[in-house]
mmCIF file of C-alpha atoms in Angstrom:
data_model
loop_
_atom_site.group_PDB
_atom_site.id
_atom_site.type_symbol
_atom_site.label_atom_id
_atom_site.label_comp_id
_atom_site.label_asym_id
_atom_site.label_seq_id
_atom_site.Cartn_x
_atom_site.Cartn_y
_atom_site.Cartn_z
ATOM 1 C CA MET A 1062 -0.168 17.352 5.753
ATOM 2 C CA ALA A 1063 1.529 17.787 2.387
ATOM 3 C CA LEU A 1064 -0.257 14.437 1.286
ATOM 4 C CA ASN A 1065 -3.479 16.195 2.411
ATOM 5 C CA TYR A 1066 -3.150 19.334 0.598
ATOM 6 C CA ARG A 1067 -2.318 17.456 -2.675
ATOM 7 C CA ASP A 1068 -5.065 15.105 -2.199
ATOM 8 C CA GLN A 1069 -6.983 14.548 0.383
ATOM 9 C CA LEU A 1070 -8.279 11.073 -0.762
ATOM 10 C CA THR A 1071 -4.972 9.617 -0.833
ATOM 11 C CA GLU A 1072 -4.192 11.163 2.592
ATOM 12 C CA LEU A 1073 -7.157 9.189 4.146
ATOM 13 C CA HIS A 1074 -5.917 6.121 2.178
ATOM 14 C CA CYS A 1075 -2.592 6.199 3.850
ATOM 15 C CA GLN A 1076 -4.031 6.710 7.593
ATOM 16 C CA ARG A 1077 -6.520 3.681 7.121
ATOM 17 C CA VAL A 1078 -3.542 1.832 5.539
ATOM 18 C CA LEU A 1079 -1.544 2.605 8.461
ATOM 19 C CA GLY A 1080 -4.607 1.252 10.955
ATOM 20 C CA LEU A 1081 -4.383 -2.158 8.828
ATOM 21 C CA ALA A 1082 -0.427 -2.164 8.972
ATOM 22 C CA GLU A 1083 -0.258 -1.539 12.502
ATOM 23 C CA THR A 1084 -2.730 -4.208 13.624
ATOM 24 C CA MET A 1085 -0.726 -6.698 11.151
ATOM 25 C CA GLY A 1086 2.726 -5.625 12.810
ATOM 26 C CA LYS A 1087 1.656 -6.242 16.201
ATOM 27 C CA ILE A 1088 1.688 -9.718 14.831
ATOM 28 C CA CYS A 1089 4.079 -10.339 12.661
ATOM 29 C CA CYS A 1090 6.931 -7.820 13.731
ATOM 30 C CA SER A 1091 9.539 -9.053 15.698
ATOM 31 C CA SER A 1092 10.334 -5.943 17.488
ATOM 32 C CA LYS A 1093 9.230 -2.797 18.534
ATOM 33 C CA HIS A 1094 11.707 -0.934 16.239
ATOM 34 C CA ASP A 1095 10.065 -3.295 13.278
ATOM 35 C CA LEU A 1096 7.113 -1.972 14.203
ATOM 36 C CA GLU A 1097 7.610 1.634 14.211
ATOM 37 C CA LEU A 1098 9.597 1.304 10.862
ATOM 38 C CA LEU A 1099 6.066 -0.382 9.307
ATOM 39 C CA MET A 1100 3.991 2.318 11.063
ATOM 40 C CA MET A 1101 6.022 5.414 9.608
ATOM 41 C CA ALA A 1102 6.311 3.819 6.278
ATOM 42 C CA ALA A 1103 3.005 2.552 5.886
ATOM 43 C CA ALA A 1104 2.010 6.584 6.915
ATOM 44 C CA PHE A 1105 4.011 7.683 3.779
ATOM 45 C CA HIS A 1106 3.634 4.940 1.502
ATOM 46 C CA ASP A 1107 1.811 7.209 -1.184
ATOM 47 C CA ILE A 1108 3.720 10.056 -0.489
ATOM 48 C CA GLY A 1109 5.485 9.728 -3.874
ATOM 49 C CA LYS A 1110 2.291 10.562 -5.324
ATOM 50 C CA ILE A 1111 2.911 14.530 -4.777
ATOM 51 C CA GLY A 1112 4.889 14.256 -7.718
ATOM 52 C CA THR A 1113 2.317 12.471 -10.132
ATOM 53 C CA PRO A 1114 0.354 15.104 -12.209
ATOM 54 C CA ASP A 1115 -3.199 15.550 -11.619
ATOM 55 C CA ARG A 1116 -4.115 13.825 -15.295
ATOM 56 C CA ILE A 1117 -2.762 10.750 -14.217
ATOM 57 C CA LEU A 1118 -3.777 10.370 -10.311
ATOM 58 C CA LEU A 1119 -7.181 11.324 -11.331
ATOM 59 C CA LYS A 1120 -7.819 10.155 -14.362
ATOM 60 C CA THR A 1121 -11.298 7.814 -14.640
ATOM 61 C CA SER A 1122 -10.010 5.907 -17.172
ATOM 62 C CA PRO A 1123 -7.565 3.009 -17.523
ATOM 63 C CA LEU A 1124 -3.864 4.551 -17.801
ATOM 64 C CA SER A 1125 -2.047 4.365 -20.836
ATOM 65 C CA ASP A 1126 1.034 2.434 -20.993
ATOM 66 C CA SER A 1127 3.650 5.428 -20.328
ATOM 67 C CA GLU A 1128 0.756 6.914 -17.814
ATOM 68 C CA TRP A 1129 1.127 3.903 -15.699
ATOM 69 C CA LEU A 1130 4.945 3.729 -16.204
ATOM 70 C CA GLN A 1131 4.609 7.318 -14.627
ATOM 71 C CA MET A 1132 2.247 6.477 -12.047
ATOM 72 C CA GLN A 1133 4.396 3.837 -10.668
ATOM 73 C CA GLN A 1134 7.457 6.135 -10.106
ATOM 74 C CA HIS A 1135 5.431 7.241 -6.945
ATOM 75 C CA ALA A 1136 7.348 4.388 -5.076
ATOM 76 C CA ASP A 1137 10.889 5.312 -6.016
ATOM 77 C CA ILE A 1138 9.858 9.485 -5.567
ATOM 78 C CA GLY A 1139 8.651 8.125 -2.076
ATOM 79 C CA GLU A 1140 12.032 6.966 -1.001
ATOM 80 C CA LYS A 1141 13.598 10.022 -2.362
ATOM 81 C CA ILE A 1142 11.296 12.200 -0.391
ATOM 82 C CA MET A 1143 11.804 10.391 2.671
ATOM 83 C CA LEU A 1144 15.774 10.252 2.357
ATOM 84 C CA SER A 1145 15.395 14.333 1.921
ATOM 85 C CA LEU A 1146 14.128 14.705 5.215
ATOM 86 C CA GLY A 1147 17.007 13.126 7.046
ATOM 87 C CA LEU A 1148 15.043 11.713 9.454
ATOM 88 C CA LYS A 1149 15.722 8.874 11.960
ATOM 89 C CA ASN A 1150 15.816 5.426 9.984
ATOM 90 C CA ALA A 1151 15.047 7.599 6.779
ATOM 91 C CA ILE A 1152 16.982 4.867 4.613
ATOM 92 C CA LEU A 1153 14.924 2.362 6.345
ATOM 93 C CA VAL A 1154 11.357 3.640 5.926
ATOM 94 C CA GLY A 1155 12.738 4.896 2.529
ATOM 95 C CA LYS A 1156 13.328 1.228 1.113
ATOM 96 C CA VAL A 1157 9.981 -0.042 2.497
ATOM 97 C CA ILE A 1158 7.999 2.605 1.061
ATOM 98 C CA ARG A 1159 9.667 1.924 -2.303
ATOM 99 C CA HIS A 1160 9.206 -1.704 -2.300
ATOM 100 C CA HIS A 1161 5.443 -1.354 -1.440
ATOM 101 C CA HIS A 1162 4.335 -2.438 -4.824
ATOM 102 C CA GLU A 1163 6.846 -5.611 -5.005
ATOM 103 C CA HIS A 1164 5.171 -8.892 -5.623
ATOM 104 C CA TYR A 1165 5.703 -11.914 -3.777
ATOM 105 C CA ASP A 1166 6.261 -13.669 -7.465
ATOM 106 C CA GLY A 1167 8.986 -10.990 -8.449
ATOM 107 C CA SER A 1168 6.273 -9.051 -11.064
ATOM 108 C CA GLY A 1169 6.118 -6.140 -9.010
ATOM 109 C CA TYR A 1170 7.724 -2.958 -9.569
ATOM 110 C CA PRO A 1171 10.055 -0.974 -9.071
ATOM 111 C CA ASP A 1172 13.034 -3.703 -9.193
ATOM 112 C CA GLY A 1173 11.094 -7.388 -9.490
ATOM 113 C CA LEU A 1174 12.029 -8.663 -6.012
ATOM 114 C CA LEU A 1175 11.143 -11.734 -5.455
ATOM 115 C CA GLY A 1176 9.708 -13.519 -1.723
ATOM 116 C CA GLU A 1177 11.484 -12.586 1.099
ATOM 117 C CA ASP A 1178 14.056 -10.502 -0.749
ATOM 118 C CA ILE A 1179 10.661 -8.143 -0.152
ATOM 119 C CA PRO A 1180 11.601 -6.097 3.391
ATOM 120 C CA LEU A 1181 8.795 -7.446 5.410
ATOM 121 C CA PRO A 1182 6.997 -3.938 6.508
ATOM 122 C CA SER A 1183 6.882 -4.003 2.338
ATOM 123 C CA ARG A 1184 4.787 -7.095 2.047
ATOM 124 C CA ILE A 1185 2.556 -6.254 4.982
ATOM 125 C CA ILE A 1186 1.576 -2.713 3.453
ATOM 126 C CA THR A 1187 1.056 -4.337 -0.210
ATOM 127 C CA ILE A 1188 -1.800 -6.451 1.105
ATOM 128 C CA VAL A 1189 -3.108 -3.466 3.610
ATOM 129 C CA ASP A 1190 -2.551 -1.117 0.770
ATOM 130 C CA SER A 1191 -4.401 -3.391 -1.941
ATOM 131 C CA TYR A 1192 -7.567 -4.447 1.120
ATOM 132 C CA ASP A 1193 -7.953 -0.633 1.270
ATOM 133 C CA ALA A 1194 -8.162 0.362 -2.427
ATOM 134 C CA MET A 1195 -10.600 -2.083 -3.219
ATOM 135 C CA ALA A 1196 -12.502 -1.192 0.028
ATOM 136 C CA GLU A 1197 -13.134 2.495 -1.073
ATOM 137 C CA LYS A 1198 -14.351 4.168 -4.294
ATOM 138 C CA ARG A 1199 -11.667 5.869 -6.575
ATOM 139 C CA ALA A 1200 -11.967 7.599 -9.736
ATOM 140 C CA TYR A 1201 -11.657 4.432 -11.813
ATOM 141 C CA HIS A 1202 -13.508 2.252 -9.756
ATOM 142 C CA GLN A 1203 -16.314 1.281 -7.589
ATOM 143 C CA ALA A 1204 -15.968 0.333 -3.927
ATOM 144 C CA ARG A 1205 -15.819 -3.407 -3.398
ATOM 145 C CA SER A 1206 -17.724 -5.387 -0.964
ATOM 146 C CA HIS A 1207 -15.463 -7.465 1.785
ATOM 147 C CA GLU A 1208 -16.375 -10.500 0.007
ATOM 148 C CA GLU A 1209 -15.251 -9.707 -2.918
ATOM 149 C CA ILE A 1210 -12.473 -7.899 -1.431
ATOM 150 C CA MET A 1211 -11.026 -11.198 -0.005
ATOM 151 C CA GLU A 1212 -11.747 -13.420 -3.119
ATOM 152 C CA ILE A 1213 -9.627 -11.275 -4.989
ATOM 153 C CA LEU A 1214 -6.602 -11.453 -2.378
ATOM 154 C CA HIS A 1215 -6.939 -15.050 -1.654
ATOM 155 C CA GLN A 1216 -6.447 -15.243 -5.845
ATOM 156 C CA GLU A 1217 -3.396 -12.854 -5.617
ATOM 157 C CA THR A 1218 -1.608 -14.891 -2.481
ATOM 158 C CA GLY A 1219 1.582 -16.438 -3.912
ATOM 159 C CA LYS A 1220 1.519 -14.008 -6.759
ATOM 160 C CA LYS A 1221 1.076 -10.382 -5.551
ATOM 161 C CA HIS A 1222 1.050 -11.563 -1.737
ATOM 162 C CA ASP A 1223 2.839 -13.521 0.988
ATOM 163 C CA PRO A 1224 0.900 -16.372 2.031
ATOM 164 C CA CYS A 1225 1.860 -16.621 5.171
ATOM 165 C CA LEU A 1226 1.414 -13.034 5.842
ATOM 166 C CA MET A 1227 -2.235 -13.776 4.098
ATOM 167 C CA SER A 1228 -2.899 -16.324 6.986
ATOM 168 C CA ASP A 1229 -2.508 -13.318 9.653
ATOM 169 C CA PHE A 1230 -4.506 -10.668 7.190
ATOM 170 C CA CYS A 1231 -7.342 -12.849 7.581
ATOM 171 C CA ARG A 1232 -7.334 -13.365 10.943
ATOM 172 C CA CYS A 1233 -6.451 -9.208 11.470
ATOM 173 C CA ILE A 1234 -9.353 -8.231 9.227
ATOM 174 C CA GLU A 1235 -12.555 -10.096 10.260
ATOM 175 C CA SER A 1236 -12.130 -8.231 13.741
ATOM 176 C CA SER A 1237 -10.422 -4.836 12.852
ATOM 177 C CA PRO A 1238 -12.646 -1.514 12.548
ATOM 178 C CA LEU A 1239 -11.226 -1.322 8.782
ATOM 179 C CA ARG A 1240 -12.892 -3.959 7.867
ATOM 180 C CA LYS A 1241 -15.443 -3.074 4.956
ATOM 181 C CA ILE A 1242 -18.518 -4.099 6.177
ATOM 182 C CA TYR A 1243 -20.915 -2.519 3.424
ATOM 183 C CA ALA A 1244 -21.140 -3.045 -0.576
#
């Protein structure tokens, strides 16, 4: 609700990411606990954007280096917000939120984690977050077609995305009601 009051587009994005993450989690998570952790983290993965100034969050042109560094802080802020809630599993959910922008090749942020050092739920969120971010029009880009998105995701596989999870995602997205079906 707080995110909806701050930025409705981000809140709607989080709802779609949650839906895609749940579908992936039913295939990839080994326990009900892991699935619940994934779903909670997916729902709140961008909560840290509450701390991002509008001049950056809503900017229509490319971010400067300093603005990009400020935008990247949303992962750390999100973890801190989650920890402050004192909820069951807040520490685990906070870690997943913190690492949802880590890249499989170690080039992501905030900690530069590599491969399977990145929590499984974070690796799942990275894929579904990327898909939805490209599927919807944003202040800084037009919406892309499903085919365009999948081509980009395949190009990023092994770099940004876990190859095994991308294989699962490819199967999931084709029958998902959240699949982008228009240009």
